[in-house]
Each structure stands twice: as structure tokens, then as C-alpha cells.
Short mmCIF file of C-alpha atoms in Angstrom, two decimals:
data_model
loop_
_atom_site.label_atom_id
_atom_site.label_comp_id
_atom_site.label_asym_id
_atom_site.label_seq_id
_atom_site.Cartn_x
_atom_site.Cartn_y
_atom_site.Cartn_z
CA UNK O 24 240.77 -59.72 187.55
CA UNK O 25 243.32 -59.56 190.31
CA UNK O 26 244.05 -55.90 189.60
CA UNK O 27 240.55 -54.71 190.47
CA UNK O 28 240.43 -56.71 193.71
CA UNK O 29 243.59 -55.08 194.89
CA UNK O 30 242.44 -51.60 193.94
CA UNK O 31 243.45 -49.16 196.62
CA UNK O 32 246.44 -51.10 197.86
CA UNK O 33 249.23 -48.59 197.69
CA UNK O 34 252.79 -49.16 196.61
CA UNK O 35 254.13 -48.66 200.14
CA UNK O 36 251.78 -51.27 201.60
CA UNK O 37 252.78 -53.66 198.84
CA UNK O 38 256.45 -53.34 199.65
CA UNK O 39 255.82 -53.78 203.37
CA UNK O 40 253.70 -56.88 202.81
CA UNK O 41 256.05 -58.39 200.31
CA UNK O 42 258.99 -58.16 202.66
CA UNK O 43 256.93 -60.05 205.24
CA UNK O 44 255.88 -62.55 202.58
CA UNK O 45 259.45 -63.27 201.60
CA UNK O 46 260.42 -63.70 205.23
CA UNK O 47 257.54 -66.11 205.79
CA UNK O 48 258.43 -68.12 202.74
CA UNK O 49 262.05 -68.52 203.66
CA UNK O 50 260.86 -69.50 207.12
CA UNK O 51 263.09 -67.59 209.51
CA UNK O 52 264.48 -64.37 210.81
CA UNK O 53 267.01 -62.83 208.50
CA UNK O 54 265.25 -64.22 205.46
CA UNK O 55 264.03 -60.78 204.46
CA UNK O 56 267.63 -59.64 204.49
CA UNK O 57 268.62 -62.65 202.43
CA UNK O 58 265.89 -61.80 199.95
CA UNK O 59 267.20 -58.25 199.68
CA UNK O 60 270.72 -59.42 198.96
CA UNK O 61 269.38 -61.95 196.46
CA UNK O 62 267.56 -59.12 194.72
CA UNK O 63 270.71 -57.04 194.71
CA UNK O 64 272.62 -59.93 193.24
CA UNK O 65 270.03 -60.40 190.51
CA UNK O 66 270.08 -56.73 189.68
CA UNK O 67 273.80 -56.99 189.05
CA UNK O 68 273.25 -59.91 186.71
CA UNK O 69 272.23 -59.38 183.14
CA UNK O 70 269.04 -60.71 181.67
CA UNK O 71 269.05 -64.44 180.95
CA UNK O 72 271.99 -65.07 183.24
CA UNK O 73 270.17 -65.56 186.48
CA UNK O 74 271.64 -68.63 188.11
CA UNK O 75 268.70 -70.41 189.71
CA UNK O 76 270.07 -70.84 193.21
CA UNK O 77 267.33 -71.49 195.77
CA UNK O 78 265.29 -72.63 192.83
CA UNK O 79 262.56 -74.29 194.88
CA UNK O 80 261.97 -70.98 196.61
CA UNK O 81 261.91 -69.04 193.36
CA UNK O 82 259.48 -71.48 191.74
CA UNK O 83 257.20 -71.16 194.75
CA UNK O 84 257.45 -67.40 194.48
CA UNK O 85 256.52 -67.47 190.79
CA UNK O 86 253.61 -69.80 191.45
CA UNK O 87 252.18 -67.67 194.22
CA UNK O 88 252.55 -64.50 192.15
CA UNK O 89 250.68 -66.03 189.22
CA UNK O 90 248.01 -67.42 191.55
CA UNK O 91 247.64 -63.97 193.14
CA UNK O 92 247.24 -62.44 189.70
CA UNK O 93 244.56 -65.08 189.07
CA UNK O 94 246.40 -66.33 186.02
CA UNK O 95 246.88 -69.82 187.44
CA UNK O 96 244.69 -72.09 189.55
CA UNK O 97 246.83 -74.14 191.97
CA UNK O 98 244.40 -77.07 191.69
CA UNK O 99 245.02 -77.11 187.94
CA UNK O 100 248.77 -77.28 188.60
CA UNK O 101 248.21 -80.25 190.92
CA UNK O 102 246.13 -81.92 188.22
CA UNK O 103 248.86 -81.55 185.57
CA UNK O 104 251.52 -82.97 187.90
CA UNK O 105 249.22 -85.82 188.92
CA UNK O 106 248.40 -86.67 185.30
CA UNK O 107 252.07 -87.05 184.33
CA UNK O 108 253.09 -88.78 187.56
CA UNK O 109 250.25 -91.27 187.54
CA UNK O 110 248.47 -91.65 184.22
CA UNK O 111 250.28 -90.34 181.14
CA UNK O 112 253.31 -92.57 180.73
CA UNK O 113 254.89 -95.48 178.87
CA UNK O 114 252.12 -97.90 179.91
CA UNK O 115 250.07 -96.11 177.23
CA UNK O 116 252.61 -96.79 174.51
CA UNK O 117 252.97 -100.38 175.73
CA UNK O 118 249.25 -100.95 175.10
CA UNK O 119 249.65 -99.67 171.54
CA UNK O 120 252.62 -101.99 170.94
CA UNK O 121 250.86 -105.02 172.42
CA UNK O 122 247.83 -104.45 170.23
CA UNK O 123 250.05 -104.16 167.15
CA UNK O 124 251.68 -107.49 168.06
CA UNK O 125 248.38 -109.29 168.45
CA UNK O 126 246.23 -107.65 165.78
CA UNK O 127 247.79 -107.51 162.28
CA UNK O 128 245.09 -105.17 161.00
CA UNK O 129 245.76 -102.76 163.84
CA UNK O 130 249.48 -102.96 163.12
CA UNK O 131 248.87 -102.09 159.46
CA UNK O 132 246.77 -99.08 160.49
CA UNK O 133 249.40 -98.03 163.05
CA UNK O 134 252.23 -98.05 160.53
CA UNK O 135 250.11 -96.35 157.85
CA UNK O 136 248.71 -93.56 160.07
CA UNK O 137 250.17 -93.53 163.58
CA UNK O 138 248.08 -90.58 164.76
CA UNK O 139 244.77 -92.19 163.82
CA UNK O 140 245.66 -95.63 165.18
CA UNK O 141 247.00 -94.26 168.48
CA UNK O 142 243.88 -92.10 168.57
CA UNK O 143 241.83 -95.30 168.82
CA UNK O 144 243.20 -95.53 172.39
CA UNK O 145 242.71 -91.80 172.96
CA UNK O 146 246.44 -91.25 173.55
CA UNK O 147 246.63 -87.96 171.67
CA UNK O 148 247.05 -84.38 172.88
CA UNK O 149 250.03 -82.16 173.58
CA UNK O 150 253.18 -83.44 171.85
CA UNK O 151 251.30 -86.37 170.38
CA UNK O 152 249.32 -84.55 167.70
CA UNK O 153 251.27 -85.97 164.78
CA UNK O 154 252.58 -89.47 165.38
CA UNK O 155 254.70 -91.68 163.17
CA UNK O 156 255.37 -95.26 164.25
CA UNK O 157 258.55 -96.92 162.98
CA UNK O 158 258.94 -100.69 163.11
CA UNK O 159 262.02 -102.57 164.24
CA UNK O 160 262.73 -105.69 162.21
CA UNK O 161 265.68 -108.09 161.90
CA UNK O 162 266.98 -105.75 159.14
CA UNK O 163 266.21 -102.28 160.54
CA UNK O 164 266.68 -100.82 164.01
CA UNK O 165 265.07 -97.43 164.77
CA UNK O 166 266.23 -94.97 167.40
CA UNK O 167 264.55 -91.67 168.36
CA UNK O 168 266.31 -88.50 169.54
CA UNK O 169 265.78 -84.75 169.66
CA UNK O 170 269.17 -83.14 169.10
CA UNK O 171 267.89 -79.56 169.46
CA UNK O 172 265.87 -79.87 172.68
CA UNK O 173 263.72 -82.65 174.15
CA UNK O 174 260.86 -83.46 171.74
CA UNK O 175 259.15 -86.67 172.84
CA UNK O 176 255.68 -88.23 172.42
CA UNK O 177 254.11 -87.25 175.76
CA UNK O 178 250.72 -88.99 175.41
CA UNK O 179 252.25 -92.40 174.66
CA UNK O 180 255.49 -92.26 176.67
CA UNK O 181 254.94 -89.52 179.26
CA UNK O 182 257.72 -87.04 179.98
CA UNK O 183 261.21 -88.00 178.82
CA UNK O 184 263.85 -89.38 181.21
CA UNK O 185 266.84 -87.19 182.07
CA UNK O 186 269.24 -89.19 179.88
CA UNK O 187 267.07 -88.56 176.79
CA UNK O 188 267.35 -84.78 177.39
CA UNK O 189 271.05 -84.95 178.27
CA UNK O 190 273.94 -83.63 176.19
CA UNK O 191 275.58 -87.06 175.70
CA UNK O 192 272.47 -88.66 174.18
CA UNK O 193 271.55 -85.65 172.03
CA UNK O 194 275.11 -85.24 170.76
CA UNK O 195 275.94 -88.88 170.14
CA UNK O 196 272.73 -90.58 168.97
CA UNK O 197 273.04 -89.16 165.45
CA UNK O 198 276.78 -89.68 164.95
CA UNK O 199 277.44 -92.95 166.78
CA UNK O 200 274.10 -94.65 167.43
CA UNK O 201 275.71 -98.08 167.59
CA UNK O 202 278.04 -97.02 170.40
CA UNK O 203 275.11 -95.51 172.31
CA UNK O 204 273.08 -98.68 171.78
CA UNK O 205 275.99 -100.78 173.00
CA UNK O 206 276.02 -98.80 176.25
CA UNK O 207 272.34 -99.68 176.63
CA UNK O 208 273.23 -103.33 176.04
CA UNK O 209 272.01 -103.57 172.45
CA UNK O 210 274.62 -105.01 170.11
CA UNK O 211 273.67 -104.82 166.43
CA UNK O 212 275.32 -106.75 163.60
CA UNK O 213 276.85 -104.65 160.81
CA UNK O 214 274.21 -105.75 158.32
CA UNK O 215 271.39 -104.19 160.33
CA UNK O 216 270.52 -100.65 159.21
CA UNK O 217 270.28 -98.18 162.07
CA UNK O 218 267.75 -95.41 161.38
CA UNK O 219 267.96 -92.45 163.70
CA UNK O 220 264.90 -90.16 163.81
CA UNK O 221 265.73 -86.62 164.91
CA UNK O 222 262.47 -84.98 166.08
CA UNK O 223 263.22 -81.48 164.80
CA UNK O 224 259.71 -80.40 163.77
CA UNK O 225 256.22 -81.45 164.86
CA UNK O 226 256.17 -85.17 164.17
CA UNK O 227 256.74 -87.36 167.22
CA UNK O 228 258.00 -90.91 166.87
CA UNK O 229 257.20 -94.17 168.60
CA UNK O 230 259.30 -97.27 167.93
CA UNK O 231 257.40 -100.50 167.47
CA UNK O 232 259.88 -102.99 168.95
CA UNK O 233 260.23 -106.59 167.82
CA UNK O 234 258.08 -109.07 169.68
CA UNK O 235 260.32 -111.46 171.63
CA UNK O 236 260.35 -115.05 170.43
CA UNK O 237 258.18 -117.45 172.37
CA UNK O 238 255.57 -114.89 173.43
CA UNK O 239 253.13 -115.50 170.59
CA UNK O 240 250.50 -117.10 172.79
CA UNK O 241 250.42 -114.35 175.42
CA UNK O 242 247.44 -112.07 175.88
CA UNK O 243 247.57 -108.40 174.89
CA UNK O 244 247.67 -107.45 178.59
CA UNK O 245 250.54 -109.83 179.35
CA UNK O 246 252.47 -108.57 176.33
CA UNK O 247 251.97 -104.93 177.34
CA UNK O 248 253.64 -105.78 180.67
CA UNK O 249 256.80 -106.76 178.80
CA UNK O 250 257.13 -103.55 176.77
CA UNK O 251 259.58 -101.08 178.33
CA UNK O 252 259.78 -97.35 177.73
CA UNK O 253 263.31 -97.72 176.40
CA UNK O 254 262.22 -100.23 173.78
CA UNK O 255 259.76 -97.64 172.41
CA UNK O 256 262.55 -95.02 172.18
CA UNK O 257 264.69 -97.64 170.45
CA UNK O 258 267.51 -98.06 172.99
CA UNK O 259 266.41 -101.48 174.21
CA UNK O 260 264.92 -104.70 172.97
CA UNK O 261 261.88 -106.23 174.59
CA UNK O 262 263.01 -109.17 176.69
CA UNK O 263 261.02 -112.39 176.85
CA UNK O 264 259.52 -113.15 180.26
CA UNK O 265 262.02 -114.92 182.58
CA UNK O 266 260.08 -118.19 182.63
CA UNK O 267 258.51 -119.34 179.40
CA UNK O 268 254.99 -118.22 180.19
CA UNK O 269 253.73 -118.98 176.73
CA UNK Y 17 273.99 -62.86 174.23
CA UNK Y 18 273.50 -66.10 172.35
CA UNK Y 19 271.34 -65.31 169.36
CA UNK Y 20 272.73 -67.68 166.78
CA UNK Y 21 270.81 -70.79 165.83
CA UNK Y 22 273.82 -73.09 166.05
CA UNK Y 23 274.48 -72.51 169.74
CA UNK Y 24 275.26 -75.08 172.40
CA UNK Y 25 271.71 -76.51 172.24
CA UNK Y 26 272.37 -77.65 168.65
CA UNK Y 27 274.22 -80.72 169.86
CA UNK Y 28 273.88 -83.34 167.15
CA UNK Y 29 277.34 -84.77 166.40
CA UNK Y 30 279.28 -82.88 169.10
CA UNK Y 31 282.10 -84.71 170.85
CA UNK Y 32 283.28 -84.64 174.43
CA UNK Y 33 279.91 -85.13 176.11
CA UNK Y 34 280.74 -88.40 177.84
CA UNK Y 35 278.60 -91.49 178.34
CA UNK Y 36 274.81 -91.61 178.43
CA UNK Y 37 273.83 -92.30 182.02
CA UNK Y 38 270.39 -93.83 182.48
CA UNK Y 39 268.95 -93.71 186.00
CA UNK Y 40 267.19 -96.90 187.14
CA UNK Y 41 263.59 -96.37 188.29
CA UNK Y 42 263.77 -92.68 187.52
CA UNK Y 43 260.87 -90.64 188.91
CA UNK Y 44 258.85 -88.39 186.57
CA UNK Y 45 259.91 -85.37 188.62
CA UNK Y 46 262.94 -85.50 190.92
CA UNK Y 47 261.75 -82.63 193.10
CA UNK Y 48 258.27 -81.18 193.58
CA UNK Y 49 259.39 -77.84 192.09
CA UNK Y 50 260.17 -79.57 188.79
CA UNK Y 51 256.55 -80.64 188.44
CA UNK Y 52 255.41 -77.10 189.28
CA UNK Y 53 257.67 -75.63 186.58
CA UNK Y 54 256.33 -78.08 184.01
CA UNK Y 55 252.71 -77.45 184.98
CA UNK Y 56 253.12 -73.66 185.15
CA UNK Y 57 254.47 -73.63 181.65
CA UNK Y 58 251.59 -75.77 180.38
CA UNK Y 59 248.95 -73.67 182.08
CA UNK Y 60 250.34 -70.42 180.73
CA UNK Y 61 249.59 -71.57 177.18
CA UNK Y 62 246.09 -69.99 177.09
CA UNK Y 63 247.68 -66.68 178.10
CA UNK Y 64 249.68 -66.72 174.89
CA UNK Y 65 252.82 -66.96 176.99
CA UNK Y 66 253.76 -70.58 176.74
CA UNK Y 67 252.19 -71.76 173.51
CA UNK Y 68 254.78 -70.17 171.31
CA UNK Y 69 257.33 -72.96 171.14
CA UNK Y 70 259.78 -70.91 169.12
CA UNK Y 71 260.02 -68.15 171.71
CA UNK Y 72 260.11 -70.58 174.64
CA UNK Y 73 262.80 -72.73 173.05
CA UNK Y 74 264.79 -69.65 172.08
CA UNK Y 75 264.65 -68.45 175.69
CA UNK Y 76 266.35 -71.73 176.65
CA UNK Y 77 268.84 -71.45 173.83
CA UNK Y 78 269.87 -68.01 175.05
CA UNK Y 79 271.02 -69.41 178.37
CA UNK Y 80 274.82 -68.99 178.13
CA UNK Y 81 276.54 -72.19 177.02
CA UNK Y 82 278.32 -72.82 180.33
CA UNK Y 83 275.02 -72.54 182.23
CA UNK Y 84 273.13 -74.52 179.59
CA UNK Y 85 275.41 -77.49 180.20
CA UNK Y 86 275.47 -77.05 183.98
CA UNK Y 87 271.74 -76.49 184.57
CA UNK Y 88 269.37 -79.39 184.99
CA UNK Y 89 266.58 -79.63 182.44
CA UNK Y 90 263.95 -77.98 184.63
CA UNK Y 91 266.39 -75.31 185.75
CA UNK Y 92 266.63 -74.38 182.09
CA UNK Y 93 262.84 -74.46 181.74
CA UNK Y 94 262.43 -72.24 184.76
CA UNK Y 95 265.06 -69.79 183.55
CA UNK Y 96 263.36 -69.65 180.14
CA UNK Y 97 259.89 -69.32 181.65
CA UNK Y 98 260.92 -66.42 183.87
CA UNK Y 99 262.68 -64.85 180.91
CA UNK Y 100 259.52 -65.01 178.77
CA UNK Y 101 257.29 -63.79 181.61
CA UNK Y 102 259.61 -60.86 182.36
CA UNK Y 103 259.94 -59.96 178.68
CA UNK Y 104 256.13 -59.86 178.47
CA UNK Y 105 255.81 -57.74 181.59
CA UNK Y 106 253.92 -60.47 183.49
CA UNK Y 107 256.26 -60.56 186.49
CA UNK Y 108 259.05 -58.29 187.63
CA UNK Y 109 262.30 -59.26 189.29
CA UNK Y 110 261.11 -57.44 192.41
CA UNK Y 111 257.97 -59.57 192.54
CA UNK Y 112 260.00 -62.74 192.07
CA UNK Y 113 262.43 -61.81 194.81
CA UNK Y 114 259.69 -60.85 197.24
CA UNK Y 115 257.40 -63.71 196.27
CA UNK Y 116 254.29 -61.55 196.16
CA UNK Y 117 252.43 -59.96 193.25
CA UNK Y 118 252.55 -56.19 192.84
CA UNK Y 119 248.85 -55.20 192.90
CA UNK Y 120 249.62 -52.23 190.68
CA UNK Y 121 251.09 -54.36 187.93
CA UNK Y 122 248.58 -54.96 185.14
CA UNK Y 123 247.47 -58.54 184.48
CA UNK Y 124 247.92 -59.46 180.82
CA UNK Y 125 244.90 -60.25 178.68
CA UNK Y 126 244.24 -63.91 177.99
CA UNK Y 127 244.91 -64.75 174.36
CA UNK Y 128 244.96 -68.10 172.68
CA UNK Y 129 247.74 -67.28 170.28
CA UNK Y 130 250.89 -65.26 170.68
CA UNK Y 131 251.07 -62.13 168.50
CA UNK Y 132 252.42 -62.47 164.98
CA UNK Y 133 251.77 -66.20 164.93
CA UNK Y 134 248.01 -66.69 164.65
CA UNK Y 135 248.44 -70.11 163.04
CA UNK Y 136 250.29 -71.48 166.06
CA UNK Y 137 251.52 -75.05 166.15
CA UNK Y 138 250.26 -78.06 164.26
CA UNK Y 139 249.29 -79.38 160.84
CA UNK Y 140 247.42 -76.80 158.75
CA UNK Y 141 244.70 -77.39 156.23
CA UNK Y 142 246.28 -74.95 153.76
CA UNK Y 143 246.74 -75.35 150.07
CA UNK Y 144 250.36 -74.30 149.74
CA UNK Y 145 252.33 -75.60 146.75
CA UNK Y 146 255.23 -77.92 147.56
CA UNK Y 147 258.62 -77.03 146.11
CA UNK Y 148 259.96 -80.54 146.61
CA UNK Y 149 258.65 -84.02 145.95
CA UNK Y 150 259.39 -87.37 147.49
CA UNK Y 151 262.60 -88.65 145.91
CA UNK Y 152 264.12 -85.19 145.35
CA UNK Y 153 267.67 -84.60 146.53
CA UNK Y 154 267.89 -81.53 148.74
CA UNK Y 155 270.60 -79.75 150.69
CA UNK Y 156 270.34 -78.13 154.12
CA UNK Y 157 270.92 -74.39 153.84
CA UNK Y 158 274.00 -72.93 155.45
CA UNK Y 159 274.18 -70.02 157.89
CA UNK Y 160 270.58 -69.70 159.04
CA UNK Y 161 269.63 -66.16 160.20
CA UNK Y 162 269.98 -65.20 163.89
CA UNK Y 163 267.17 -66.33 166.17
CA UNK Y 164 265.50 -69.67 166.78
CA UNK Y 165 265.63 -72.24 164.01
CA UNK Y 166 264.94 -75.95 163.72
CA UNK Y 167 267.69 -76.64 161.19
CA UNK Y 168 270.40 -78.68 162.94
CA UNK Y 169 273.96 -77.63 162.19
CA UNK Y 170 274.91 -81.17 161.20
CA UNK Y 171 272.52 -81.05 158.21
CA UNK Y 172 273.75 -77.69 156.91
CA UNK Y 173 275.37 -78.08 153.51
CA UNK Y 174 274.60 -81.81 153.51
CA UNK Y 175 272.55 -83.60 150.90
CA UNK Y 176 269.67 -85.90 151.62
CA UNK Y 177 266.63 -87.35 149.95
CA UNK Y 178 263.02 -86.33 150.62
CA UNK Y 179 261.20 -89.44 151.84
CA UNK Y 180 257.94 -87.91 153.08
CA UNK Y 181 255.97 -84.69 152.74
CA UNK Y 182 254.36 -84.18 156.15
CA UNK Y 183 252.00 -81.43 155.00
CA UNK Y 184 251.89 -77.73 155.80
CA UNK Y 185 252.99 -76.23 159.13
CA UNK Y 186 253.71 -72.70 160.34
CA UNK Y 187 257.39 -71.88 160.63
CA UNK Y 188 258.34 -71.62 164.33
CA UNK Y 189 261.46 -69.50 163.79
CA UNK Y 190 262.02 -66.31 165.75
CA UNK Y 191 264.03 -63.16 165.27
CA UNK Y 192 267.12 -62.49 167.38
CA UNK Y 193 264.98 -61.11 170.20
CA UNK Y 194 262.88 -64.26 170.38
CA UNK Y 195 259.79 -62.86 168.65
CA UNK Y 196 258.19 -65.33 166.30
CA UNK Y 197 258.70 -64.04 162.78
CA UNK Y 198 255.20 -64.80 161.56
CA UNK Y 199 253.53 -67.87 160.18
CA UNK Y 200 255.03 -68.56 156.75
CA UNK Y 201 253.00 -71.77 156.29
CA UNK Y 202 255.02 -74.26 154.26
CA UNK Y 203 255.64 -77.95 153.71
CA UNK Y 204 257.71 -79.88 156.22
CA UNK Y 205 259.67 -82.76 154.71
CA UNK Y 206 261.28 -85.79 156.24
CA UNK Y 207 264.74 -85.92 154.72
CA UNK Y 208 266.90 -89.04 154.83
CA UNK Y 209 270.62 -88.43 155.17
CA UNK Y 210 273.16 -91.20 154.99
CA UNK Y 211 275.52 -91.52 157.90
CA UNK Y 212 278.44 -91.31 155.44
CA UNK Y 213 277.16 -88.01 153.97
CA UNK Y 214 276.84 -86.47 157.43
CA UNK Y 215 279.91 -87.87 159.14
CA UNK Y 216 282.27 -89.12 156.46
CA UNK Y 217 284.54 -91.92 157.60
CA UNK Y 218 283.07 -91.78 161.12
CA UNK Y 219 279.69 -92.79 159.73
CA UNK Y 220 278.52 -96.36 159.25
CA UNK Y 221 277.94 -97.82 155.83
CA UNK Y 222 274.28 -98.74 156.27
CA UNK Y 223 273.11 -96.18 158.79
CA UNK Y 224 270.81 -93.23 158.13
CA UNK Y 225 269.46 -90.18 159.94
CA UNK Y 226 265.94 -88.90 159.26
CA UNK Y 227 265.31 -85.20 159.93
CA UNK Y 228 262.12 -83.15 159.55
CA UNK Y 229 262.86 -79.87 157.82
CA UNK Y 230 260.73 -76.89 156.87
CA UNK Y 231 260.90 -76.00 153.17
CA UNK Y 232 262.73 -72.71 153.86
CA UNK Y 233 265.64 -74.72 155.28
CA UNK Y 234 266.22 -76.60 152.03
CA UNK Y 235 267.54 -75.95 148.58
CA UNK Y 236 267.58 -78.18 145.55
CA UNK Y 237 270.79 -80.17 145.19
#
């Protein structure tokens, strides 16, 4: 425990060291003074109303405090960032979609029990524990939103884009999905039913987009290349490859 | 303080928000600190500090409306994270300002589950009777109690049809201070609302909205 290691370090020494630490972090003379005035400012604020100015500095401060307390391992932080920047993303979902397009039995399993079928790829875990896959057809177009916050299937799509978490998308997707889709370039005829899925509880949704015409002969790998993140949220169609590769 | 469930975060159906603005080739994190905030929050789960979604979401919902709209997503996460850590005595404002841990501050005990919510998050293998069946017509309750809730304002007082029983989950609601109320394991239903029921003339004839709702949020219609 961090507490026992620091046994014997007195309050006065702590304050002296911390002032130096803050100065070092801000990287210049006068930074300690700036830190003092920042503290003063925060003390005048009420709880929950701290405007995160200098946020990069404050995040670094929080990280180093938690590392010092031995609550967090910085290497583990690096690993989480690396996983979401490089491995856990929409390429995972695209593989699921491509398999569903090429293997009718897999597609049937996917639509019957999304969690189990996605689990065949191993794309489960945080925010992907309970998956439902909804299929776009010529009659039905599905669109996924989280009006209350930012719920999104992390293991299959990674972390959501800013627009998905933004006020305009969250406010409008449920009341005027067709207008939102139009802005994304998807025009739907009146006789198509638009189904909006608001992720309010613990189910996370993946849209199975329609396979573009003329791609029937393509391999699973080639098809996965065509599948965009937006098509699996439901705000885009999957476009056929520019040249008829089939 | 914002302690009502239908605060600014409860955005479904609001007007005046402007166009959706996708960013081409958007990076996963726009700044390195965003990734650190995300990872910190994830790694605090085993300490019982991040795993309670209700409390963490409520901490975001309590950000005043003007700031909620102005802050970027990870600014909100950071504000909420600091809020939760301070409320639990993990860090002090002095430590945050100075950027160094106070050696005299006690380190919290590691715990897998936050207090008062031992069932946590996720589908439960519990035999709880279901009040509603697929095909039943239900109505979203009005005026949910203060605190965190997952009942969107736009469903309150509106009728829909149960299309799926998703099984039993622990309620994630909190009291007005952000403490999770307890577990209250109950069925979560997917309820299909017609666009016309929700939005009247502004709705579209064929369109529908599917919402997952805990049993406590519903009454028979």
C-alpha cells in the first residue's frame, strides 16, 4: 500500500514537495503561483461546477496521484489506450457482418442470439455483454442511438465517434430519423419502416446492413473491407466497390 | 444542483440542437489526455469506483446544463470521474491542484462491487416473476423520482407494446446524491413505441422507436 511506504512523511514536507511538483509539471517559474490561484479559484467554485480549464494538466495530475497511491499502473493505462486505438474497433464488427453475408447459418445464429454468435469471434467484453443484431432489409431500416448518454457496442465497433455522443444526434435520431439519415446521405422511401433503437439499458445493438448488389462473389475478407462503421450504426449504406470486383 | 432525471442529458426529441456533424477520419482520441481519462475510468472499476454505472452517469448528469452542452465528451467524463473520486475520499482538491498524492490520505480498499449494489451490471440468473408479457401494452411512468434513471422523458406517459423480455437485471437507479439505491432485480423489456404515439403529427406513419425499460418504469395500459 502506498500509505505504508510513505509512513513518516510529514504534512509540511508533503506541502513543500507538492508545490515543487506542480511547478515542475507546469514547466516554468511562476507555475506554482498559477497552481495556487487555480486552487483558490476551485475553492470558490461549488462541487460539480469545476470548469476543466488546463484539462491536460489536471488529467496528468490525477493520473500521477493515483499511480502514487498505487491504485493505477501506468502500463495498464497505456494498454487500454493502445487496445482501443489499434485493435478494438469497427473492423471487428465488419468481420461479423461479412460472415453473416457469406454464411446463411451464421446469419441465422447472429439474428437469433447476437451475443453467442459474436462470441464465436471473441468480440465480447465491456459494453458488448448483451448484443442484439438488427437486420436492414428493403422494408426495414434500423438506426441505433443512446439518447441518455453514449451507450455503444465497444467490442464490435470500438469507442463511439463524437457525432454519436453529440446533442444533435441524441436529440434528433428518435424524433426525425429520416432527416438525420438524409444528412448522412441516406434517402429512404416513405414505405420503408425506420426502426430506431434507443440503448437505454444493457443491450447493445449492431446493425446488419444490406449487402450491396453485385458483391455476391466476393470473399469474406473482401466484403469486410467494404463494411463501414456508420453502416453498422445505421446511418449509412454499404457501398459497392468502385470497380465491379465481383 | 441538477438532481432530476429529466435533465439536459435526457435529450431524445429536443429541438434546437442543430445539424449532426460527422468528422471525416476521426481519431479514437483527439488528445492524449482523452485516452488517459477513458483508461483511468476503466481501471478504477476493480476499486468499486468506476463500475457503478448509475453513479458515474449521474455524476455527468449533475454537470450544470450550460456546461454539459459546452463541455466535450471527455471533459464531462473527467468532471464526473473527479466528482466520484472526491465524493469517495480518494483524491482531494488540494492533491489535484498540486498534482501529488497526500501521503497521509488513506488509500481506499479494493472492492469488486460498489456498496449497496452487490449484483452490479449484467444479466442475472434470477427467478423473478415477470409482470408483463410480450404483446402487452404498457405505459412509461411519469415523474420518476430524483436521481439517476434510465427512463427517457419522451416515453413518459406514452404507450407502447412489449416486444421482448430481455431477462432480469439489477436496477441502476440512484438516489439524489448519486448513491445506487440497491439492486431491485427485475425484468427489462424492449418496448416498441410508434413514432405517431411519441411525436404526434411530427412522427412518421411507419416509423417506430424501440426502448429498453426496467419493469419499475412501466405500468399496464
